[in-house]
PDB file of C-alpha atoms in Angstrom:
ATOM      1  CA  GLN A   1      -5.079   0.218 -18.987  1.00 78.00           C
ATOM      2  CA  VAL A   2      -3.480   1.350 -15.940  1.00 90.00           C
ATOM      3  CA  GLN A   3      -0.296  -0.023 -14.437  1.00 93.00           C
ATOM      4  CA  LEU A   4       0.803   0.605 -10.735  1.00 95.00           C
ATOM      5  CA  ALA A   5       4.378   0.618  -9.623  1.00 97.00           C
ATOM      6  CA  GLU A   6       5.571   0.450  -6.076  1.00 98.00           C
ATOM      7  CA  SER A   7       8.892   1.730  -4.770  1.00 98.00           C
ATOM      8  CA  GLY A   8      10.535   2.579  -1.587  1.00 98.00           C
ATOM      9  CA  GLY A   9      10.927  -0.809   0.055  1.00 98.00           C
ATOM     10  CA  GLY A  10      14.272  -2.058   1.223  1.00 98.00           C
ATOM     11  CA  LEU A  11      16.042  -3.446   4.147  1.00 98.00           C
ATOM     12  CA  VAL A  12      15.528  -1.718   7.692  1.00 98.00           C
ATOM     13  CA  GLN A  13      16.389  -2.521  11.200  1.00 98.00           C
ATOM     14  CA  PRO A  14      13.556  -2.986  13.604  1.00 98.00           C
ATOM     15  CA  GLY A  15      12.209   0.464  14.837  1.00 98.00           C
ATOM     16  CA  GLY A  16      13.175   2.139  11.462  1.00 98.00           C
ATOM     17  CA  SER A  17      11.038   3.809   8.894  1.00 98.00           C
ATOM     18  CA  LEU A  18      10.161   3.559   5.180  1.00 98.00           C
ATOM     19  CA  ARG A  19       7.990   5.617   2.799  1.00 98.00           C
ATOM     20  CA  LEU A  20       6.536   3.503   0.079  1.00 98.00           C
ATOM     21  CA  SER A  21       5.244   5.300  -3.225  1.00 98.00           C
ATOM     22  CA  CYS A  22       2.938   4.098  -5.942  1.00 96.00           C
ATOM     23  CA  ALA A  23       3.461   5.284  -9.391  1.00 94.00           C
ATOM     24  CA  ALA A  24       0.644   5.103 -11.928  1.00 93.00           C
ATOM     25  CA  ALA A  25       1.082   4.686 -15.669  1.00 93.00           C
ATOM     26  CA  GLY A  26      -2.119   5.828 -17.358  1.00 87.00           C
ATOM     27  CA  ARG A  27      -5.038   7.683 -15.633  1.00 83.00           C
ATOM     28  CA  ILE A  28      -7.191   6.260 -12.824  1.00 80.00           C
ATOM     29  CA  PHE A  29     -10.744   7.350 -13.548  1.00 73.00           C
ATOM     30  CA  GLY A  30     -13.544   7.622 -11.185  1.00 71.00           C
ATOM     31  CA  ILE A  31     -14.088   7.836  -7.621  1.00 69.00           C
ATOM     32  CA  ASN A  32     -11.881   5.015  -6.169  1.00 87.00           C
ATOM     33  CA  VAL A  33     -10.458   3.328  -3.204  1.00 94.00           C
ATOM     34  CA  MET A  34      -6.828   3.354  -2.875  1.00 94.00           C
ATOM     35  CA  GLY A  35      -5.064   0.785  -0.693  1.00 96.00           C
ATOM     36  CA  TRP A  36      -1.943  -0.940   0.409  1.00 98.00           C
ATOM     37  CA  TYR A  37      -1.629  -4.700   1.076  1.00 98.00           C
ATOM     38  CA  ARG A  38       1.056  -7.086   1.902  1.00 98.00           C
ATOM     39  CA  GLN A  39       1.946 -10.647   1.651  1.00 98.00           C
ATOM     40  CA  ALA A  40       4.474 -12.257   3.988  1.00 97.00           C
ATOM     41  CA  PRO A  41       6.095 -15.519   3.325  1.00 93.00           C
ATOM     42  CA  GLY A  42       3.898 -18.326   3.878  1.00 95.00           C
ATOM     43  CA  LYS A  43       0.773 -16.221   4.456  1.00 97.00           C
ATOM     44  CA  GLN A  44      -2.088 -14.797   2.295  1.00 97.00           C
ATOM     45  CA  ARG A  45      -2.131 -11.233   1.103  1.00 98.00           C
ATOM     46  CA  GLU A  46      -3.772  -9.075   3.528  1.00 98.00           C
ATOM     47  CA  LEU A  47      -5.133  -5.596   3.751  1.00 98.00           C
ATOM     48  CA  VAL A  48      -2.693  -3.016   5.381  1.00 98.00           C
ATOM     49  CA  VAL A  49      -4.759   0.011   4.971  1.00 98.00           C
ATOM     50  CA  ASN A  50      -6.931   1.811   2.446  1.00 97.00           C
ATOM     51  CA  ILE A  51      -8.374   5.125   1.801  1.00 95.00           C
ATOM     52  CA  THR A  52     -11.636   6.285   0.137  1.00 92.00           C
ATOM     53  CA  SER A  53     -12.524   9.175  -1.952  1.00 86.00           C
ATOM     54  CA  GLY A  54     -13.758  11.028   1.249  1.00 86.00           C
ATOM     55  CA  SER A  55     -10.353  10.291   3.057  1.00 88.00           C
ATOM     56  CA  THR A  56     -11.807   7.659   5.349  1.00 94.00           C
ATOM     57  CA  THR A  57      -9.072   5.377   6.389  1.00 97.00           C
ATOM     58  CA  ASN A  58      -9.087   1.736   7.335  1.00 97.00           C
ATOM     59  CA  TYR A  59      -6.195   0.347   8.997  1.00 98.00           C
ATOM     60  CA  ALA A  60      -5.381  -3.338   9.933  1.00 98.00           C
ATOM     61  CA  ASP A  61      -4.987  -3.572  13.823  1.00 98.00           C
ATOM     62  CA  SER A  62      -1.348  -4.756  13.430  1.00 98.00           C
ATOM     63  CA  VAL A  63      -0.247  -1.312  12.017  1.00 98.00           C
ATOM     64  CA  LYS A  64      -2.523   1.113  13.791  1.00 98.00           C
ATOM     65  CA  GLY A  65      -0.512   3.991  15.012  1.00 98.00           C
ATOM     66  CA  ARG A  66       2.634   2.894  13.056  1.00 98.00           C
ATOM     67  CA  PHE A  67       1.686   3.080   9.465  1.00 98.00           C
ATOM     68  CA  THR A  68      -0.069   6.342   7.721  1.00 98.00           C
ATOM     69  CA  ILE A  69      -1.508   6.232   4.118  1.00 97.00           C
ATOM     70  CA  SER A  70      -1.873   9.434   2.089  1.00 95.00           C
ATOM     71  CA  ARG A  71      -3.135  10.490  -1.275  1.00 92.00           C
ATOM     72  CA  GLY A  72      -0.854  12.199  -3.752  1.00 91.00           C
ATOM     73  CA  ASN A  73      -1.379  13.270  -7.215  1.00 89.00           C
ATOM     74  CA  ALA A  74      -2.064  11.430 -10.669  1.00 86.00           C
ATOM     75  CA  LYS A  75       1.448  10.326 -11.231  1.00 90.00           C
ATOM     76  CA  ASN A  76       2.010   9.078  -7.676  1.00 92.00           C
ATOM     77  CA  PRO A  77      -1.642   8.652  -6.406  1.00 92.00           C
ATOM     78  CA  VAL A  78      -0.848   7.179  -2.926  1.00 94.00           C
ATOM     79  CA  TYR A  79       1.828   6.806  -0.267  1.00 97.00           C
ATOM     80  CA  LEU A  80       2.514   4.723   2.812  1.00 98.00           C
ATOM     81  CA  GLN A  81       4.654   5.909   5.616  1.00 98.00           C
ATOM     82  CA  MET A  82       5.685   2.965   7.961  1.00 98.00           C
ATOM     83  CA  ASN A  83       7.250   3.843  11.160  1.00 98.00           C
ATOM     84  CA  SER A  84       8.339   1.667  14.112  1.00 98.00           C
ATOM     85  CA  LEU A  85       8.936  -1.370  11.834  1.00 98.00           C
ATOM     86  CA  GLU A  86       8.834  -4.706  13.351  1.00 98.00           C
ATOM     87  CA  HIS A  87      10.142  -8.096  12.009  1.00 97.00           C
ATOM     88  CA  GLU A  88       6.294  -9.175  11.377  1.00 97.00           C
ATOM     89  CA  ASP A  89       6.125  -6.301   8.852  1.00 98.00           C
ATOM     90  CA  THR A  90       8.453  -8.199   6.551  1.00 98.00           C
ATOM     91  CA  ALA A  91       6.517  -8.799   3.296  1.00 98.00           C
ATOM     92  CA  VAL A  92       5.880  -7.851  -0.261  1.00 98.00           C
ATOM     93  CA  TYR A  93       3.648  -4.696  -0.200  1.00 98.00           C
ATOM     94  CA  TYR A  94       1.244  -4.030  -3.064  1.00 98.00           C
ATOM     95  CA  CYS A  95      -0.307  -0.872  -4.093  1.00 97.00           C
ATOM     96  CA  ASN A  96      -4.038  -1.073  -5.102  1.00 96.00           C
ATOM     97  CA  ALA A  97      -6.654   1.040  -6.775  1.00 94.00           C
ATOM     98  CA  LYS A  98     -10.155  -0.186  -7.317  1.00 92.00           C
ATOM     99  CA  CYS A  99     -13.632   0.887  -8.091  1.00 87.00           C
ATOM    100  CA  PRO A 100     -16.189  -1.901  -8.494  1.00 81.00           C
ATOM    101  CA  PRO A 101     -18.910   0.354 -10.206  1.00 85.00           C
ATOM    102  CA  ARG A 102     -16.580   1.223 -13.009  1.00 86.00           C
ATOM    103  CA  GLY A 103     -15.113  -2.371 -13.231  1.00 87.00           C
ATOM    104  CA  TYR A 104     -11.524  -1.741 -12.421  1.00 89.00           C
ATOM    105  CA  ASP A 105      -9.010  -3.283  -9.883  1.00 93.00           C
ATOM    106  CA  TYR A 106      -5.407  -2.226 -10.514  1.00 95.00           C
ATOM    107  CA  TRP A 107      -2.474  -3.975  -8.706  1.00 96.00           C
ATOM    108  CA  GLY A 108       1.297  -3.306  -8.673  1.00 97.00           C
ATOM    109  CA  GLN A 109       3.905  -5.813  -8.811  1.00 97.00           C
ATOM    110  CA  GLY A 110       5.017  -5.271  -5.296  1.00 98.00           C
ATOM    111  CA  THR A 111       8.180  -3.906  -3.454  1.00 98.00           C
ATOM    112  CA  GLN A 112       9.874  -5.967  -0.937  1.00 98.00           C
ATOM    113  CA  VAL A 113      10.094  -4.722   2.681  1.00 98.00           C
ATOM    114  CA  THR A 114      12.638  -6.563   4.945  1.00 98.00           C
ATOM    115  CA  VAL A 115      12.832  -5.744   8.754  1.00 98.00           C
ATOM    116  CA  SER A 116      15.952  -7.459  10.333  1.00 97.00           C
ATOM    117  CA  SER A 117      18.567  -6.671  12.848  1.00 93.00           C
TER     118      SER A 117
END
């Protein structure tokens, strides 16, 4: 079993930056897709960005040009650099690793990001 744990969230002013990390307990096997999702108050969880084994990225329109996903290592498999943060970015951010052909879909518990002046 694999457990993911996000970190790096916090309170920032509009225009500020944060870097989120995802730590993995246990090995993530196989070719997979890593991603970041978020859930704002009163809204459904949505995809922020993901990255494939071939390093192809897929960003939500709302974060293009401001957020950047990157792969790390086995202990910290994925990061999210967030720049030019806006009030609308306030949400709980979740790390995700999935590989449907191998039957796994792992999620962290989330880290709170609050953008406020």
